[in-house]
XYZ file of C-alpha atoms in Angstrom:
408
model
C -0.297 0.373 0.209
C 1.265 3.147 -0.940
C 2.023 5.856 1.614
C -0.066 9.168 0.856
C 1.915 11.807 -0.742
C 3.790 9.768 -3.218
C 3.050 8.181 -6.699
C 4.679 4.951 -7.928
C 6.040 5.359 -11.798
C 8.391 3.333 -13.788
C 10.511 2.257 -10.421
C 10.206 6.276 -9.703
C 9.348 7.701 -6.462
C 7.887 11.452 -6.718
C 7.359 13.725 -3.838
C 3.461 14.508 -4.665
C 2.972 18.420 -3.548
C 1.079 18.630 -0.678
C -2.522 19.558 -0.734
C -2.244 22.639 1.744
C 0.586 24.097 0.718
C 2.077 26.614 3.419
C 2.751 30.271 1.772
C 6.410 30.723 1.886
C 7.639 32.837 5.347
C 8.629 36.521 4.253
C 11.978 37.356 3.851
C 13.701 38.751 7.099
C 17.225 40.030 8.513
C 18.054 39.051 12.024
C 20.028 41.433 14.271
C 21.727 39.859 16.797
C 25.032 41.675 16.992
C 26.312 38.134 18.228
C 25.515 37.168 14.555
C 27.833 39.778 13.259
C 31.046 39.587 15.195
C 33.294 38.003 12.708
C 36.645 39.906 10.992
C 35.935 43.803 9.923
C 35.220 43.231 6.154
C 36.610 45.326 3.386
C 35.911 49.094 3.043
C 37.580 50.768 0.456
C 38.759 53.965 1.234
C 36.353 56.624 0.487
C 37.179 58.937 -2.390
C 35.469 62.524 -3.255
C 33.737 62.540 -6.649
C 31.749 66.187 -6.300
C 30.313 68.301 -3.954
C 27.387 70.913 -4.060
C 25.594 73.155 -1.931
C 22.114 73.917 -0.432
C 21.396 77.527 0.046
C 19.359 79.617 2.976
C 16.300 79.038 0.567
C 17.397 75.223 0.032
C 17.948 75.613 -3.828
C 20.461 73.164 -4.979
C 23.804 74.553 -6.802
C 26.311 72.096 -8.055
C 29.360 74.062 -6.205
C 31.059 74.164 -2.875
C 29.489 78.081 -2.261
C 28.239 76.833 1.332
C 31.636 75.390 2.112
C 32.846 76.433 5.418
C 36.567 76.500 6.805
C 37.682 75.469 10.373
C 38.895 78.205 12.390
C 39.151 77.228 15.923
C 39.760 79.949 19.146
C 43.802 79.855 19.885
C 44.651 77.168 22.328
C 45.754 79.658 24.929
C 44.291 77.481 27.951
C 41.653 79.178 28.859
C 37.795 78.097 27.675
C 36.657 79.123 25.159
C 32.730 80.047 26.855
C 30.821 80.038 23.558
C 27.338 81.181 23.944
C 25.182 78.355 22.608
C 21.824 80.108 23.389
C 23.005 83.199 21.892
C 20.448 84.341 19.000
C 18.003 81.598 19.908
C 15.105 81.713 18.993
C 15.315 85.049 17.394
C 18.164 84.260 15.076
C 16.981 81.030 14.179
C 16.261 79.793 10.806
C 15.194 75.963 11.428
C 14.809 73.870 8.031
C 11.176 73.108 7.232
C 11.250 69.312 7.921
C 7.547 68.461 6.875
C 9.236 68.712 3.270
C 10.352 65.454 2.166
C 13.746 65.799 0.078
C 14.202 61.967 -0.380
C 17.344 61.368 -2.786
C 16.073 64.726 -4.569
C 19.134 66.737 -4.085
C 21.766 63.946 -4.640
C 19.717 62.807 -7.824
C 20.331 65.957 -9.192
C 24.128 65.505 -9.004
C 24.115 62.659 -10.212
C 22.405 63.462 -13.443
C 24.801 66.078 -14.028
C 28.027 63.685 -13.649
C 26.630 60.266 -14.390
C 29.137 60.447 -17.728
C 31.568 61.386 -15.462
C 32.088 58.747 -13.310
C 34.726 56.283 -13.424
C 33.583 53.031 -15.051
C 30.800 54.863 -16.294
C 27.187 53.503 -16.794
C 28.183 49.738 -16.025
C 30.082 50.867 -12.510
C 26.481 52.638 -11.607
C 23.880 49.707 -12.725
C 25.658 47.595 -10.262
C 26.102 50.388 -7.209
C 23.910 51.409 -4.207
C 22.608 55.174 -3.914
C 22.132 56.777 -0.600
C 22.591 58.823 1.939
C 25.686 58.488 4.317
C 22.868 58.838 7.173
C 20.990 55.957 5.987
C 24.382 53.554 6.209
C 24.819 55.455 9.519
C 21.757 54.030 10.986
C 22.559 50.644 9.197
C 26.017 50.508 11.358
C 24.236 51.493 14.548
C 21.118 49.373 14.620
C 22.585 46.229 15.957
C 23.158 47.997 19.304
C 20.217 50.640 18.815
C 17.393 49.851 21.496
C 14.900 52.759 21.110
C 14.285 54.043 17.265
C 13.619 52.145 14.751
C 13.623 52.981 11.047
C 12.525 52.631 7.301
C 13.898 52.306 4.559
C 12.221 52.583 0.789
C 14.259 50.592 -2.375
C 13.662 50.595 -5.755
C 16.071 49.680 -8.166
C 16.433 51.415 -11.549
C 18.773 51.011 -14.898
C 20.459 47.852 -12.315
C 20.944 50.626 -9.619
C 19.914 50.109 -6.403
C 18.951 53.068 -4.672
C 18.095 53.738 -0.725
C 16.139 56.731 0.642
C 14.598 56.826 4.491
C 10.994 57.019 5.143
C 9.695 58.709 8.573
C 7.831 55.464 10.485
C 4.873 57.048 12.672
C 6.633 57.356 16.150
C 9.536 59.329 14.741
C 7.157 61.689 13.237
C 4.904 61.868 16.658
C 8.377 62.125 18.264
C 9.201 64.974 15.717
C 5.634 66.695 16.347
C 5.839 66.792 20.379
C 9.642 67.736 20.201
C 10.367 69.429 23.603
C 11.814 72.902 24.041
C 14.700 71.891 25.475
C 15.433 69.663 22.549
C 14.863 72.387 20.546
C 17.639 74.608 22.766
C 19.938 71.683 22.416
C 19.298 71.091 18.620
C 20.128 75.168 17.738
C 23.196 74.694 20.076
C 24.671 72.504 18.062
C 24.591 74.466 14.880
C 25.415 77.846 17.194
C 28.529 75.784 17.866
C 29.637 74.911 13.779
C 29.212 79.009 13.853
C 31.259 79.611 16.264
C 33.670 77.298 14.790
C 33.861 77.896 11.321
C 34.681 81.109 8.588
C 32.958 81.896 5.456
C 36.775 82.245 4.312
C 40.034 80.648 5.140
C 42.370 82.524 7.353
C 39.426 84.746 8.284
C 37.405 84.734 12.192
C 33.673 83.431 12.456
C 31.355 85.800 12.871
C 28.649 84.611 14.992
C 26.410 87.465 15.030
C 24.457 86.338 12.218
C 21.543 84.011 11.163
C 21.568 80.030 12.080
C 20.049 79.017 9.310
C 19.525 75.046 9.029
C 18.539 75.186 5.334
C 22.272 75.906 4.188
C 24.275 72.784 3.205
C 28.022 71.674 1.945
C 27.467 68.110 0.334
C 30.329 65.840 -0.337
C 29.681 63.132 -2.920
C 31.503 60.112 -2.423
C 32.231 56.480 -3.911
C 33.238 54.005 -1.694
C 32.789 50.194 -1.470
C 31.795 47.893 1.112
C 32.617 43.998 0.821
C 30.968 43.317 -2.821
C 28.977 46.514 -2.890
C 29.869 49.215 -4.902
C 28.654 52.821 -2.838
C 28.363 56.313 -3.850
C 26.406 58.352 -1.084
C 26.562 61.726 -0.230
C 26.860 63.513 3.527
C 26.569 66.819 4.613
C 30.047 67.963 5.540
C 30.582 70.757 8.697
C 33.921 72.345 7.215
C 37.065 71.679 5.899
C 40.327 72.485 7.556
C 43.269 74.899 5.928
C 45.591 73.407 8.033
C 45.269 69.684 7.545
C 47.543 67.782 6.457
C 46.364 66.926 3.216
C 43.648 69.199 1.054
C 42.653 66.552 -0.317
C 39.198 65.861 0.474
C 37.577 63.927 2.661
C 41.009 63.921 4.866
C 40.782 67.784 5.286
C 36.676 67.329 6.622
C 36.147 67.745 10.506
C 32.740 66.907 11.843
C 31.743 69.645 14.645
C 29.490 67.732 17.815
C 28.711 69.351 21.115
C 27.836 66.965 24.237
C 26.969 68.356 28.180
C 30.683 68.836 30.656
C 31.897 66.155 32.200
C 33.272 65.640 35.411
C 33.684 61.887 36.456
C 35.204 58.735 35.144
C 32.228 57.575 35.569
C 30.381 60.346 33.189
C 33.233 59.892 30.066
C 32.353 55.908 30.826
C 28.822 56.795 30.115
C 29.463 59.037 27.428
C 31.634 56.392 25.426
C 28.923 54.026 25.847
C 25.745 55.572 26.182
C 23.476 58.868 24.758
C 21.398 59.922 28.086
C 18.287 61.847 26.206
C 16.238 64.388 27.650
C 13.685 61.985 29.012
C 17.290 60.646 30.832
C 16.349 57.133 29.667
C 19.686 55.268 28.535
C 19.467 55.535 24.536
C 22.505 54.687 21.462
C 26.092 55.013 22.405
C 26.707 58.551 21.645
C 30.490 57.830 20.683
C 29.493 54.901 18.283
C 27.126 57.437 16.167
C 29.826 59.994 15.990
C 32.523 57.101 14.733
C 29.614 55.975 12.112
C 29.114 59.236 10.649
C 33.040 60.230 10.476
C 33.979 56.649 9.194
C 32.018 56.129 6.504
C 33.260 59.384 4.228
C 36.239 59.246 5.474
C 36.647 62.174 8.014
C 39.208 61.673 10.169
C 38.862 63.926 13.297
C 35.269 64.873 15.747
C 36.050 68.047 17.438
C 33.337 68.305 20.389
C 32.384 71.544 22.267
C 31.570 70.437 26.385
C 29.074 72.865 27.397
C 28.112 73.381 31.061
C 24.239 73.587 32.030
C 24.175 77.526 31.341
C 25.131 76.346 27.556
C 28.221 77.949 27.468
C 31.009 76.155 25.846
C 34.035 75.422 28.550
C 36.657 73.336 26.307
C 37.196 71.457 23.237
C 38.155 67.763 22.477
C 39.390 66.370 19.373
C 38.335 62.689 18.466
C 40.421 61.463 15.873
C 37.818 58.554 14.174
C 39.943 55.776 14.475
C 40.797 55.868 17.584
C 37.421 55.914 19.113
C 37.040 52.186 19.168
C 39.920 52.257 21.987
C 37.648 53.957 24.683
C 35.605 51.111 24.304
C 37.602 47.948 23.356
C 38.205 46.227 26.721
C 34.344 47.286 28.198
C 32.000 44.146 27.216
C 29.304 46.336 27.236
C 30.761 48.853 24.427
C 30.183 48.886 20.394
C 32.210 46.931 18.066
C 33.075 48.375 14.974
C 33.453 44.653 12.926
C 29.536 44.311 13.914
C 28.555 47.460 12.483
C 30.183 47.108 9.786
C 29.274 43.263 8.768
C 25.734 44.330 9.741
C 25.773 46.808 7.276
C 26.949 44.491 4.741
C 24.665 41.999 5.325
C 21.528 44.207 4.882
C 22.902 45.790 1.423
C 23.117 41.835 0.513
C 19.922 41.420 2.123
C 18.512 44.221 0.036
C 20.255 43.492 -3.224
C 18.819 39.752 -3.252
C 15.231 41.263 -2.362
C 14.850 44.204 -4.762
C 15.197 42.324 -7.855
C 12.815 43.851 -10.317
C 14.433 47.297 -12.254
C 11.123 49.152 -11.647
C 11.360 52.725 -9.989
C 7.680 52.830 -9.762
C 8.320 49.165 -7.653
C 9.383 49.965 -3.892
C 10.687 47.470 -1.251
C 9.871 49.120 2.172
C 12.503 47.589 4.561
C 11.514 47.732 8.171
C 12.701 47.879 11.601
C 11.619 47.888 15.275
C 14.135 47.430 18.515
C 14.033 43.661 19.655
C 12.742 42.056 16.186
C 14.522 41.745 12.655
C 14.087 43.456 9.671
C 11.401 42.859 7.201
C 10.033 43.676 3.602
C 7.037 44.485 2.124
C 6.174 45.645 -1.290
C 4.655 48.820 -2.602
C 3.879 50.600 -6.011
C 3.799 54.137 -6.883
C 2.102 56.927 -4.095
C 3.117 57.834 -1.454
C 6.045 55.095 -1.307
C 8.086 55.366 -5.004
C 10.821 58.373 -4.195
C 12.703 58.301 -7.635
C 11.419 62.079 -8.824
C 10.184 61.604 -12.352
C 12.073 64.583 -14.035
C 15.189 62.292 -13.078
C 13.263 58.950 -13.951
C 12.442 60.324 -17.168
C 16.557 62.151 -17.932
C 17.942 58.648 -17.020
C 15.650 56.956 -19.668
C 15.870 59.652 -22.489
C 19.691 59.437 -21.132
C 19.496 63.417 -20.742
C 22.723 65.089 -19.417
C 21.334 67.357 -16.737
C 17.736 67.849 -14.946
C 15.430 70.337 -14.978
C 15.760 74.089 -13.453
C 15.026 74.120 -9.431
C 12.213 75.370 -8.877
C 11.976 78.421 -6.785
C 9.800 78.340 -3.747
C 6.865 81.048 -5.519
C 6.710 78.598 -8.547
């Protein structure tokens, strides 16, 4: 007697399809840091392909007009005494966060320069295009305990594009941002105003307006494992006195943090960030490392502020030495885990996003405690590659249309 589920024919046994075939489980990617603790993966030294600027009205310019120059105060042993509250809120023009810029500014640069890329269209067809900030979130994910994320992905002409989507929780958090946090955000930008000049050899002028629409962005090329990367990130300033004036090694990242008084406070600084609600969340130094390591920025200069909002001291953190602060801490972070997870996610995305269609979006979602999951969507509101870009690439046009002014 034959068992159910088989058919016997010409001496062969074939497995029959079960009557109630179970659906294939949706693909997912685990997060556990222990899974990614292997050797540090290959990461090509980033090289700058070009740059662009955004002006006070957030309009795109394909040049370096917004680049600022590192001009720290004299190192005479005295406190800088920068008043980070000065000008708030009267001389503060924050960017409109309701505007979803997605990859648009980077795509304008890419449309202008894609014919000049080393390797040509063939290289771009195998590359991943995104913002540095999106890659930073991937690097820090294995150690994140509070904030989830969503990344939209589309493949077009072979290239994989990744663009962050604001989660509902992040939107609520932004819209209900407490006054203290808004002021702390201002302080970070104000610190840049004290430390940067518009021209080399000129002293900073902190009397002007702090306008966060203005930005200078570097466009870089790299490779993580077997994944070619083209990404862009905002640069705080360039150091005219750097040993090499070749970007990105001449760039400097500027940060602020609260003043430290004890070894215990320094240990918490290296390991955790304490938010306004006093919850210990993501390792602060980890985020500084990720933001600077990805684009090859060699130094982070931090201004430490007292409770009154005055900068009491400055400290330079070489990017390549940050891990030394936590190397022997079992609760610390590990750069290999960060980069291996990022490489694993990029492989996961490349293998998932197989259909070449700018209107088809794969939404990768993650919440702390769970794996990365993915869902498929089509057109609005998830599609993020703008029609002007798709049309220009399809027709092989040399440049994007004129950026519309706010009045248009």
